[in-house]
Amino acid sequence: MNTPSSNLPSPDANRLWSAIMDLSALVDSDSPGWTREVFSDPYKASRAWTLARMKDAGLQAHVDGAGNIVGRLPGTNPNAPAIVTGSHTDTVHSGGRFDGVVGVLGAIEAARVLQESGTRLTSDLIIMDFLGEEANGFGVSCVGSRAVAGVLDAAHLARRDANGVSMGEAVAAFGADPNQAISMAWNPRDIKSYIELHVEQGPMLERSGSQIGVVTSIAGIERVMAVFTGRADHAGTTPMDQRADALLAAAEAILTVERVGCGAPVHGVSTTGRIATGHGAFNVVPDSATIWAEIRSIDPGWLGGARRSIAEKIALDAAQRGVEVAIDLLNDQDPVPAAQTMQDTVAAASDDLGYSWEAVPSGAGHDAAHMAHLGPMGMIFVPSQGGRSHCPDEFTDKVQLSNGVHVLANTIRRLDLA
Ligand code: GLV
Ligand code: MN
Ligand code: MN
């Protein structure tokens, strides 16, 4: 196909791969897999590396008040609204090397390709390494992109982790400025569009053999934390019908979470990712337990109803066991559709270069969901081997990654011409 974009040279797949491997060395060496959690020392060390990497690629780069790394490739018209891309470089505990990293280092590679091919954009290209995308110990995800989008607030900063530290304190200890983080919203007038490259983290592209995923929608996420308080008793002498067993109430709640998630008509999933109990012993009826669960769907109607049903059923079942339960419901994000114009642009950018693509929803959360507040949002997926993610086995090969960067660079060119 002969379009203005079809002659874009391929990225340097080896250069991109080496960058990903170099960053993957900057992790917590005491944890399995790849662990670079937000606010941790390895994460802090890695950010100096990423900043330097942006500067090496010819970007004007700095760290903003919320702790985001911001790189800018100036366009020819300083008054034109900017095209924004990027992702995150924090990981879950014992995670993989590609989730988020591909969107940051891939964007830097795309900026190199554009410069090396002599492409001068009209708009500035802004590349973001957003602070802390993964859900953290305060129950907050996407800290940096929420800040930029103007949806990080004082209530987020006031949330406390299990050690009683507030997120505002953690942000300040990390060297960012909590006050700026909740008052730095970008002006939508300055933003033309947001496009994010990411690994799929699921099995659909590998199953169908498509090289590129054009994201249609990002799932909404509702989180449930339930704290059960029962009564400690002798496990040998207390009759079964006279117990207030907090752990049994929690176990029943976990099954409720699963049952409700299985009932989703379109796309819906539910997970209890963590349980904690009190001291615990063979011979004591447990008096306390806490569960952390979430439900996700691209269908807002189902999601709201599922959250209510889970909370009501957990409370009812716990009451029948004589266990008290305090339920904390947190709306992490509503489902966010990708702009149709952005989906069309990514599809056309793939067609230009001869890559096969298909439309896919995202069950994972992304910074893109918040950046959608600022302008048209789109995402490009590349396949994940075996659909694995949030684990050390997460893998996407060099060629698949390079294809994704190629489409990203071409999408940016098309967005600039639009
Ligand atoms: C982030 O990866 C999330 O989907 O929780
Ligand atoms: Mn991610
Ligand atoms: Mn993730």
GROMACS .gro file of C-alpha atoms and ligand atoms in nm:
model
  425
    1MET     CA    1   0.000   0.000   0.000
    2ASN     CA    2   0.145   0.337  -0.095
    3THR     CA    3   0.068   0.579   0.187
    4PRO     CA    4   0.286   0.849   0.340
    5SER     CA    5   0.357   0.608   0.625
    6SER     CA    6   0.445   0.287   0.444
    7ASN     CA    7   0.814   0.374   0.404
    8LEU     CA    8   0.890   0.401   0.774
    9PRO     CA    9   1.206   0.199   0.855
   10SER     CA   10   1.186  -0.084   1.107
   11PRO     CA   11   1.299  -0.025   1.462
   12ASP     CA   12   1.632  -0.166   1.578
   13ALA     CA   13   1.501  -0.481   1.745
   14ASN     CA   14   1.836  -0.558   1.911
   15ARG     CA   15   1.873  -0.207   2.052
   16LEU     CA   16   1.522  -0.229   2.200
   17TRP     CA   17   1.583  -0.577   2.340
   18SER     CA   18   1.914  -0.471   2.504
   19ALA     CA   19   1.741  -0.175   2.664
   20ILE     CA   20   1.470  -0.401   2.808
   21MET     CA   21   1.731  -0.643   2.940
   22ASP     CA   22   1.940  -0.358   3.089
   23LEU     CA   23   1.637  -0.222   3.275
   24SER     CA   24   1.544  -0.571   3.392
   25ALA     CA   25   1.874  -0.585   3.584
   26LEU     CA   26   1.756  -0.296   3.804
   27VAL     CA   27   1.534  -0.496   4.037
   28ASP     CA   28   1.514  -0.614   4.396
   29SER     CA   29   1.768  -0.897   4.398
   30ASP     CA   30   1.614  -1.052   4.711
   31SER     CA   31   1.280  -1.117   4.539
   32PRO     CA   32   1.204  -1.378   4.275
   33GLY     CA   33   1.135  -1.284   3.914
   34TRP     CA   34   1.152  -0.914   3.836
   35THR     CA   35   1.049  -0.692   4.126
   36ARG     CA   36   1.062  -0.314   4.095
   37GLU     CA   37   0.772  -0.194   4.304
   38VAL     CA   38   0.670   0.169   4.326
   39PHE     CA   39   0.850   0.371   4.600
   40SER     CA   40   1.115   0.096   4.640
   41ASP     CA   41   1.490   0.159   4.616
   42PRO     CA   42   1.534  -0.046   4.295
   43TYR     CA   43   1.253   0.153   4.134
   44LYS     CA   44   1.420   0.478   4.239
   45ALA     CA   45   1.755   0.362   4.095
   46SER     CA   46   1.588   0.253   3.771
   47ARG     CA   47   1.436   0.597   3.718
   48ALA     CA   48   1.776   0.764   3.686
   49TRP     CA   49   1.858   0.504   3.418
   50THR     CA   50   1.534   0.571   3.226
   51LEU     CA   51   1.584   0.948   3.244
   52ALA     CA   52   1.935   0.908   3.102
   53ARG     CA   53   1.801   0.674   2.831
   54MET     CA   54   1.552   0.940   2.719
   55LYS     CA   55   1.826   1.204   2.705
   56ASP     CA   56   2.050   0.967   2.503
   57ALA     CA   57   1.766   0.936   2.252
   58GLY     CA   58   1.767   1.313   2.197
   59LEU     CA   59   1.467   1.393   2.416
   60GLN     CA   60   1.440   1.688   2.652
   61ALA     CA   61   1.369   1.497   2.972
   62HIS     CA   62   1.289   1.582   3.332
   63VAL     CA   63   1.103   1.446   3.635
   64ASP     CA   64   0.776   1.629   3.713
   65GLY     CA   65   0.623   1.706   4.054
   66ALA     CA   66   0.434   1.377   4.064
   67GLY     CA   67   0.750   1.176   3.997
   68ASN     CA   68   0.670   1.103   3.632
   69ILE     CA   69   0.962   1.099   3.389
   70VAL     CA   70   0.869   1.322   3.096
   71GLY     CA   71   1.063   1.323   2.768
   72ARG     CA   72   0.986   1.564   2.487
   73LEU     CA   73   1.079   1.550   2.121
   74PRO     CA   74   0.997   1.900   1.997
   75GLY     CA   75   0.789   1.931   1.680
   76THR     CA   76   0.806   2.210   1.423
   77ASN     CA   77   0.505   2.397   1.564
   78PRO     CA   78   0.542   2.483   1.934
   79ASN     CA   79   0.174   2.586   1.945
   80ALA     CA   80   0.039   2.253   1.816
   81PRO     CA   81  -0.115   2.021   2.078
   82ALA     CA   82   0.120   1.736   2.172
   83ILE     CA   83   0.097   1.366   2.090
   84VAL     CA   84   0.157   1.171   2.411
   85THR     CA   85   0.273   0.813   2.451
   86GLY     CA   86   0.434   0.604   2.727
   87SER     CA   87   0.350   0.360   3.004
   88HIS     CA   88   0.517   0.253   3.329
   89THR     CA   89   0.831   0.079   3.456
   90ASP     CA   90   0.718  -0.033   3.802
   91THR     CA   91   0.630  -0.402   3.838
   92VAL     CA   92   0.416  -0.618   4.059
   93HIS     CA   93   0.608  -0.824   4.316
   94SER     CA   94   0.782  -1.106   4.130
   95GLY     CA   95   0.656  -0.981   3.796
   96GLY     CA   96   0.794  -0.986   3.444
   97ARG     CA   97   1.022  -0.774   3.225
   98PHE     CA   98   0.772  -0.645   2.969
   99ASP     CA   99   0.452  -0.518   3.136
  100GLY     CA  100   0.471  -0.138   3.102
  101VAL     CA  101   0.842  -0.136   3.017
  102VAL     CA  102   0.761  -0.203   2.651
  103GLY     CA  103   0.547   0.111   2.633
  104VAL     CA  104   0.825   0.331   2.773
  105LEU     CA  105   1.136   0.183   2.609
  106GLY     CA  106   0.936   0.108   2.293
  107ALA     CA  107   0.833   0.475   2.276
  108ILE     CA  108   1.195   0.582   2.315
  109GLU     CA  109   1.287   0.343   2.030
  110ALA     CA  110   1.001   0.489   1.822
  111ALA     CA  111   1.140   0.839   1.882
  112ARG     CA  112   1.478   0.717   1.761
  113VAL     CA  113   1.323   0.564   1.448
  114LEU     CA  114   1.141   0.887   1.370
  115GLN     CA  115   1.457   1.092   1.413
  116GLU     CA  116   1.680   0.849   1.223
  117SER     CA  117   1.435   0.840   0.933
  118GLY     CA  118   1.442   1.219   0.913
  119THR     CA  119   1.076   1.249   1.019
  120ARG     CA  120   1.008   1.582   1.184
  121LEU     CA  121   0.670   1.589   1.353
  122THR     CA  122   0.461   1.904   1.361
  123SER     CA  123   0.344   1.831   1.717
  124ASP     CA  124   0.572   1.771   2.011
  125LEU     CA  125   0.594   1.403   2.101
  126ILE     CA  126   0.582   1.354   2.479
  127ILE     CA  127   0.701   1.020   2.619
  128MET     CA  128   0.590   0.940   2.974
  129ASP     CA  129   0.722   0.693   3.227
  130PHE     CA  130   0.430   0.730   3.468
  131LEU     CA  131   0.491   0.686   3.840
  132GLY     CA  132   0.353   0.368   3.995
  133GLU     CA  133   0.096   0.215   3.758
  134GLU     CA  134   0.054  -0.112   3.948
  135ALA     CA  135  -0.187  -0.125   4.243
  136ASN     CA  136   0.026  -0.037   4.546
  137GLY     CA  137   0.002  -0.103   4.920
  138PHE     CA  138  -0.232   0.198   4.950
  139GLY     CA  139  -0.480   0.042   4.708
  140VAL     CA  140  -0.406   0.304   4.442
  141SER     CA  141  -0.290   0.234   4.087
  142CYS     CA  142  -0.172   0.469   3.812
  143VAL     CA  143  -0.049   0.738   4.051
  144GLY     CA  144   0.139   0.940   3.788
  145SER     CA  145  -0.118   0.923   3.510
  146ARG     CA  146  -0.399   1.013   3.753
  147ALA     CA  147  -0.194   1.318   3.854
  148VAL     CA  148  -0.144   1.434   3.496
  149ALA     CA  149  -0.511   1.369   3.414
  150GLY     CA  150  -0.623   1.568   3.720
  151VAL     CA  151  -0.795   1.273   3.890
  152LEU     CA  152  -0.554   1.218   4.179
  153ASP     CA  153  -0.697   1.378   4.493
  154ALA     CA  154  -0.635   1.431   4.862
  155ALA     CA  155  -0.834   1.117   4.946
  156HIS     CA  156  -0.584   0.910   4.745
  157LEU     CA  157  -0.294   1.070   4.932
  158ALA     CA  158  -0.464   1.004   5.267
  159ARG     CA  159  -0.494   0.629   5.209
  160ARG     CA  160  -0.272   0.431   5.448
  161ASP     CA  161  -0.084   0.107   5.395
  162ALA     CA  162  -0.059  -0.180   5.644
  163ASN     CA  163   0.221   0.005   5.828
  164GLY     CA  164   0.007   0.314   5.879
  165VAL     CA  165   0.207   0.523   5.631
  166SER     CA  166  -0.004   0.750   5.407
  167MET     CA  167   0.046   0.755   5.033
  168GLY     CA  168   0.122   1.129   5.054
  169GLU     CA  169   0.408   1.050   5.292
  170ALA     CA  170   0.536   0.781   5.057
  171VAL     CA  171   0.521   1.018   4.758
  172ALA     CA  172   0.717   1.282   4.952
  173ALA     CA  173   0.972   1.027   5.079
  174PHE     CA  174   1.025   0.921   4.718
  175GLY     CA  175   1.127   1.279   4.634
  176ALA     CA  176   0.806   1.387   4.457
  177ASP     CA  177   0.570   1.660   4.578
  178PRO     CA  178   0.225   1.542   4.696
  179ASN     CA  179   0.077   1.893   4.668
  180GLN     CA  180   0.190   1.926   4.310
  181ALA     CA  181   0.072   1.573   4.235
  182ILE     CA  182  -0.289   1.670   4.312
  183SER     CA  183  -0.278   2.008   4.141
  184MET     CA  184  -0.076   1.956   3.825
  185ALA     CA  185  -0.354   1.851   3.584
  186TRP     CA  186  -0.256   1.902   3.222
  187ASN     CA  187  -0.483   2.113   3.004
  188PRO     CA  188  -0.671   1.898   2.750
  189ARG     CA  189  -0.621   2.178   2.497
  190ASP     CA  190  -0.248   2.100   2.497
  191ILE     CA  191  -0.301   1.733   2.410
  192LYS     CA  192  -0.384   1.602   2.064
  193SER     CA  193  -0.405   1.233   2.155
  194TYR     CA  194  -0.263   0.957   2.375
  195ILE     CA  195  -0.138   0.625   2.236
  196GLU     CA  196   0.014   0.346   2.450
  197LEU     CA  197   0.201   0.034   2.340
  198HIS     CA  198   0.169  -0.261   2.582
  199VAL     CA  199   0.200  -0.638   2.592
  200GLU     CA  200  -0.144  -0.800   2.577
  201GLN     CA  201  -0.101  -0.993   2.904
  202GLY     CA  202  -0.365  -1.240   2.786
  203PRO     CA  203  -0.393  -1.520   2.528
  204MET     CA  204  -0.609  -1.377   2.248
  205LEU     CA  205  -0.346  -1.255   2.000
  206GLU     CA  206  -0.134  -1.567   2.032
  207ARG     CA  207  -0.440  -1.788   1.979
  208SER     CA  208  -0.548  -1.607   1.663
  209GLY     CA  209  -0.194  -1.547   1.531
  210SER     CA  210  -0.251  -1.171   1.494
  211GLN     CA  211   0.065  -0.960   1.521
  212ILE     CA  212  -0.106  -0.651   1.660
  213GLY     CA  213  -0.403  -0.590   1.891
  214VAL     CA  214  -0.611  -0.277   1.839
  215VAL     CA  215  -0.760  -0.213   2.182
  216THR     CA  216  -1.132  -0.141   2.188
  217SER     CA  217  -1.187  -0.080   2.559
  218ILE     CA  218  -1.010  -0.097   2.896
  219ALA     CA  219  -1.189  -0.288   3.171
  220GLY     CA  220  -1.323  -0.111   3.479
  221ILE     CA  221  -1.192  -0.228   3.815
  222GLU     CA  222  -1.383  -0.245   4.145
  223ARG     CA  223  -1.188  -0.346   4.455
  224VAL     CA  224  -1.330  -0.497   4.775
  225MET     CA  225  -1.143  -0.519   5.104
  226ALA     CA  226  -1.335  -0.711   5.372
  227VAL     CA  227  -1.221  -0.731   5.733
  228PHE     CA  228  -1.391  -1.013   5.928
  229THR     CA  229  -1.402  -1.009   6.308
  230GLY     CA  230  -1.520  -1.323   6.488
  231ARG     CA  231  -1.442  -1.470   6.828
  232ALA     CA  232  -1.143  -1.677   6.935
  233ASP     CA  233  -1.239  -2.002   7.110
  234HIS     CA  234  -1.095  -2.340   7.198
  235ALA     CA  235  -1.091  -2.551   6.878
  236GLY     CA  236  -1.138  -2.875   7.071
  237THR     CA  237  -1.422  -2.781   7.301
  238THR     CA  238  -1.637  -2.521   7.121
  239PRO     CA  239  -1.931  -2.689   6.945
  240MET     CA  240  -1.948  -2.621   6.571
  241ASP     CA  241  -2.275  -2.431   6.601
  242GLN     CA  242  -2.144  -2.197   6.867
  243ARG     CA  243  -1.851  -2.052   6.680
  244ALA     CA  244  -1.791  -1.716   6.515
  245ASP     CA  245  -1.515  -1.829   6.281
  246ALA     CA  246  -1.375  -1.532   6.088
  247LEU     CA  247  -1.167  -1.747   5.856
  248LEU     CA  248  -1.468  -1.951   5.746
  249ALA     CA  249  -1.657  -1.630   5.672
  250ALA     CA  250  -1.361  -1.513   5.464
  251ALA     CA  251  -1.345  -1.848   5.281
  252GLU     CA  252  -1.714  -1.823   5.199
  253ALA     CA  253  -1.659  -1.466   5.077
  254ILE     CA  254  -1.380  -1.580   4.843
  255LEU     CA  255  -1.618  -1.828   4.681
  256THR     CA  256  -1.882  -1.555   4.650
  257VAL     CA  257  -1.628  -1.338   4.467
  258GLU     CA  258  -1.556  -1.625   4.227
  259ARG     CA  259  -1.924  -1.712   4.168
  260VAL     CA  260  -2.023  -1.354   4.088
  261GLY     CA  261  -1.729  -1.312   3.847
  262CYS     CA  262  -1.824  -1.630   3.663
  263GLY     CA  263  -2.170  -1.487   3.589
  264ALA     CA  264  -2.054  -1.203   3.364
  265PRO     CA  265  -2.238  -1.204   3.029
  266VAL     CA  266  -1.976  -1.022   2.817
  267HIS     CA  267  -1.637  -0.991   2.979
  268GLY     CA  268  -1.596  -1.012   3.352
  269VAL     CA  269  -1.345  -1.163   3.592
  270SER     CA  270  -1.310  -1.169   3.968
  271THR     CA  271  -1.016  -1.251   4.187
  272THR     CA  272  -0.933  -1.265   4.556
  273GLY     CA  273  -0.562  -1.193   4.541
  274ARG     CA  274  -0.479  -1.198   4.908
  275ILE     CA  275  -0.598  -1.321   5.246
  276ALA     CA  276  -0.449  -1.248   5.586
  277THR     CA  277  -0.546  -1.397   5.919
  278GLY     CA  278  -0.473  -1.307   6.279
  279HIS     CA  279  -0.211  -1.498   6.476
  280GLY     CA  280  -0.360  -1.837   6.384
  281ALA     CA  281  -0.298  -2.177   6.543
  282PHE     CA  282  -0.409  -2.539   6.498
  283ASN     CA  283  -0.619  -2.527   6.810
  284VAL     CA  284  -0.783  -2.181   6.813
  285VAL     CA  285  -1.098  -2.079   6.625
  286PRO     CA  286  -0.980  -1.783   6.409
  287ASP     CA  287  -1.110  -1.445   6.525
  288SER     CA  288  -0.990  -1.231   6.235
  289ALA     CA  289  -0.932  -1.243   5.862
  290THR     CA  290  -0.904  -0.991   5.581
  291ILE     CA  291  -0.946  -1.044   5.207
  292TRP     CA  292  -0.849  -0.824   4.913
  293ALA     CA  293  -1.056  -0.891   4.601
  294GLU     CA  294  -1.137  -0.724   4.272
  295ILE     CA  295  -1.381  -0.756   3.986
  296ARG     CA  296  -1.323  -0.630   3.635
  297SER     CA  297  -1.534  -0.588   3.325
  298ILE     CA  298  -1.563  -0.374   3.015
  299ASP     CA  299  -1.941  -0.367   3.085
  300PRO     CA  300  -2.019  -0.084   3.331
  301GLY     CA  301  -2.374  -0.208   3.401
  302TRP     CA  302  -2.262  -0.554   3.504
  303LEU     CA  303  -1.969  -0.423   3.708
  304GLY     CA  304  -2.178  -0.197   3.932
  305GLY     CA  305  -2.435  -0.472   3.996
  306ALA     CA  306  -2.164  -0.733   4.065
  307ARG     CA  307  -1.996  -0.511   4.321
  308ARG     CA  308  -2.325  -0.462   4.508
  309SER     CA  309  -2.411  -0.834   4.499
  310ILE     CA  310  -2.070  -0.932   4.633
  311ALA     CA  311  -2.088  -0.685   4.922
  312GLU     CA  312  -2.445  -0.786   5.015
  313LYS     CA  313  -2.381  -1.161   4.999
  314ILE     CA  314  -2.058  -1.135   5.201
  315ALA     CA  315  -2.235  -0.935   5.473
  316LEU     CA  316  -2.531  -1.178   5.482
  317ASP     CA  317  -2.316  -1.491   5.503
  318ALA     CA  318  -2.088  -1.342   5.769
  319ALA     CA  319  -2.389  -1.240   5.981
  320GLN     CA  320  -2.519  -1.596   5.969
  321ARG     CA  321  -2.190  -1.710   6.116
  322GLY     CA  322  -2.202  -1.443   6.389
  323VAL     CA  323  -1.903  -1.270   6.231
  324GLU     CA  324  -1.885  -0.894   6.186
  325VAL     CA  325  -1.755  -0.762   5.860
  326ALA     CA  326  -1.635  -0.418   5.754
  327ILE     CA  327  -1.633  -0.380   5.377
  328ASP     CA  328  -1.430  -0.112   5.202
  329LEU     CA  329  -1.537  -0.067   4.838
  330LEU     CA  330  -1.298   0.116   4.611
  331ASN     CA  331  -1.376   0.212   4.254
  332ASP     CA  332  -1.035   0.195   4.092
  333GLN     CA  333  -1.158   0.296   3.749
  334ASP     CA  334  -1.465   0.275   3.530
  335PRO     CA  335  -1.447   0.094   3.195
  336VAL     CA  336  -1.296   0.325   2.931
  337PRO     CA  337  -1.355   0.276   2.557
  338ALA     CA  338  -1.071   0.364   2.320
  339ALA     CA  339  -1.164   0.645   2.081
  340GLN     CA  340  -1.289   0.504   1.749
  341THR     CA  341  -1.059   0.745   1.562
  342MET     CA  342  -0.761   0.605   1.752
  343GLN     CA  343  -0.864   0.244   1.682
  344ASP     CA  344  -0.894   0.332   1.313
  345THR     CA  345  -0.553   0.502   1.313
  346VAL     CA  346  -0.377   0.204   1.475
  347ALA     CA  347  -0.549  -0.034   1.231
  348ALA     CA  348  -0.446   0.180   0.933
  349ALA     CA  349  -0.090   0.214   1.067
  350SER     CA  350  -0.071  -0.168   1.090
  351ASP     CA  351  -0.215  -0.212   0.740
  352ASP     CA  352   0.040   0.033   0.596
  353LEU     CA  353   0.322  -0.184   0.724
  354GLY     CA  354   0.160  -0.519   0.643
  355TYR     CA  355   0.100  -0.640   0.999
  356SER     CA  356  -0.205  -0.850   1.076
  357TRP     CA  357  -0.425  -0.706   1.350
  358GLU     CA  358  -0.745  -0.768   1.537
  359ALA     CA  359  -0.964  -0.570   1.775
  360VAL     CA  360  -0.928  -0.683   2.138
  361PRO     CA  361  -1.052  -0.559   2.478
  362SER     CA  362  -0.807  -0.506   2.763
  363GLY     CA  363  -0.879  -0.689   3.087
  364ALA     CA  364  -0.572  -0.522   3.240
  365GLY     CA  365  -0.576  -0.167   3.370
  366HIS     CA  366  -0.351   0.091   3.207
  367ASP     CA  367  -0.236   0.451   3.240
  368ALA     CA  368  -0.425   0.503   2.913
  369ALA     CA  369  -0.756   0.477   3.102
  370HIS     CA  370  -0.673   0.798   3.289
  371MET     CA  371  -0.508   0.974   2.995
  372ALA     CA  372  -0.843   0.937   2.817
  373HIS     CA  373  -0.958   1.233   3.032
  374LEU     CA  374  -0.722   1.454   2.831
  375GLY     CA  375  -0.801   1.353   2.473
  376PRO     CA  376  -0.864   1.067   2.231
  377MET     CA  377  -0.698   0.752   2.369
  378GLY     CA  378  -0.580   0.438   2.192
  379MET     CA  379  -0.367   0.134   2.269
  380ILE     CA  380  -0.155  -0.108   2.067
  381PHE     CA  381  -0.103  -0.462   2.196
  382VAL     CA  382   0.162  -0.717   2.103
  383PRO     CA  383   0.119  -1.087   2.189
  384SER     CA  384   0.217  -1.238   2.525
  385GLN     CA  385   0.354  -1.591   2.512
  386GLY     CA  386   0.099  -1.829   2.663
  387GLY     CA  387  -0.100  -1.522   2.769
  388ARG     CA  388   0.118  -1.509   3.081
  389SER     CA  389   0.173  -1.186   3.275
  390HIS     CA  390   0.227  -1.054   3.628
  391CYS     CA  391   0.468  -1.346   3.671
  392PRO     CA  392   0.832  -1.411   3.583
  393ASP     CA  393   0.731  -1.621   3.279
  394GLU     CA  394   0.588  -1.317   3.101
  395PHE     CA  395   0.748  -1.311   2.754
  396THR     CA  396   0.719  -1.138   2.417
  397ASP     CA  397   0.992  -1.198   2.161
  398LYS     CA  398   1.221  -0.944   1.998
  399VAL     CA  399   1.042  -0.945   1.663
  400GLN     CA  400   0.694  -0.909   1.815
  401LEU     CA  401   0.820  -0.616   2.022
  402SER     CA  402   0.979  -0.453   1.722
  403ASN     CA  403   0.654  -0.493   1.524
  404GLY     CA  404   0.470  -0.312   1.803
  405VAL     CA  405   0.719  -0.025   1.804
  406HIS     CA  406   0.697  -0.003   1.426
  407VAL     CA  407   0.319   0.034   1.447
  408LEU     CA  408   0.356   0.283   1.733
  409ALA     CA  409   0.594   0.502   1.531
  410ASN     CA  410   0.367   0.484   1.228
  411THR     CA  411   0.059   0.562   1.440
  412ILE     CA  412   0.238   0.868   1.576
  413ARG     CA  413   0.314   0.981   1.220
  414ARG     CA  414  -0.047   0.935   1.118
  415LEU     CA  415  -0.173   1.118   1.428
  416ASP     CA  416   0.062   1.403   1.349
  417LEU     CA  417  -0.072   1.431   0.994
  418ALA     CA  418  -0.438   1.411   1.102
  419GLV     C1  419  -0.222  -0.367   3.608
  419GLV     O1  420  -0.145  -0.433   3.541
  419GLV     C2  421  -0.351  -0.418   3.639
  419GLV     O2  422  -0.424  -0.453   3.544
  419GLV     O3  423  -0.380  -0.433   3.757
  420MN      MN  424   0.102  -0.250   3.263
  421MN      MN  425   0.070  -0.482   3.539
   0.00000   0.00000   0.00000
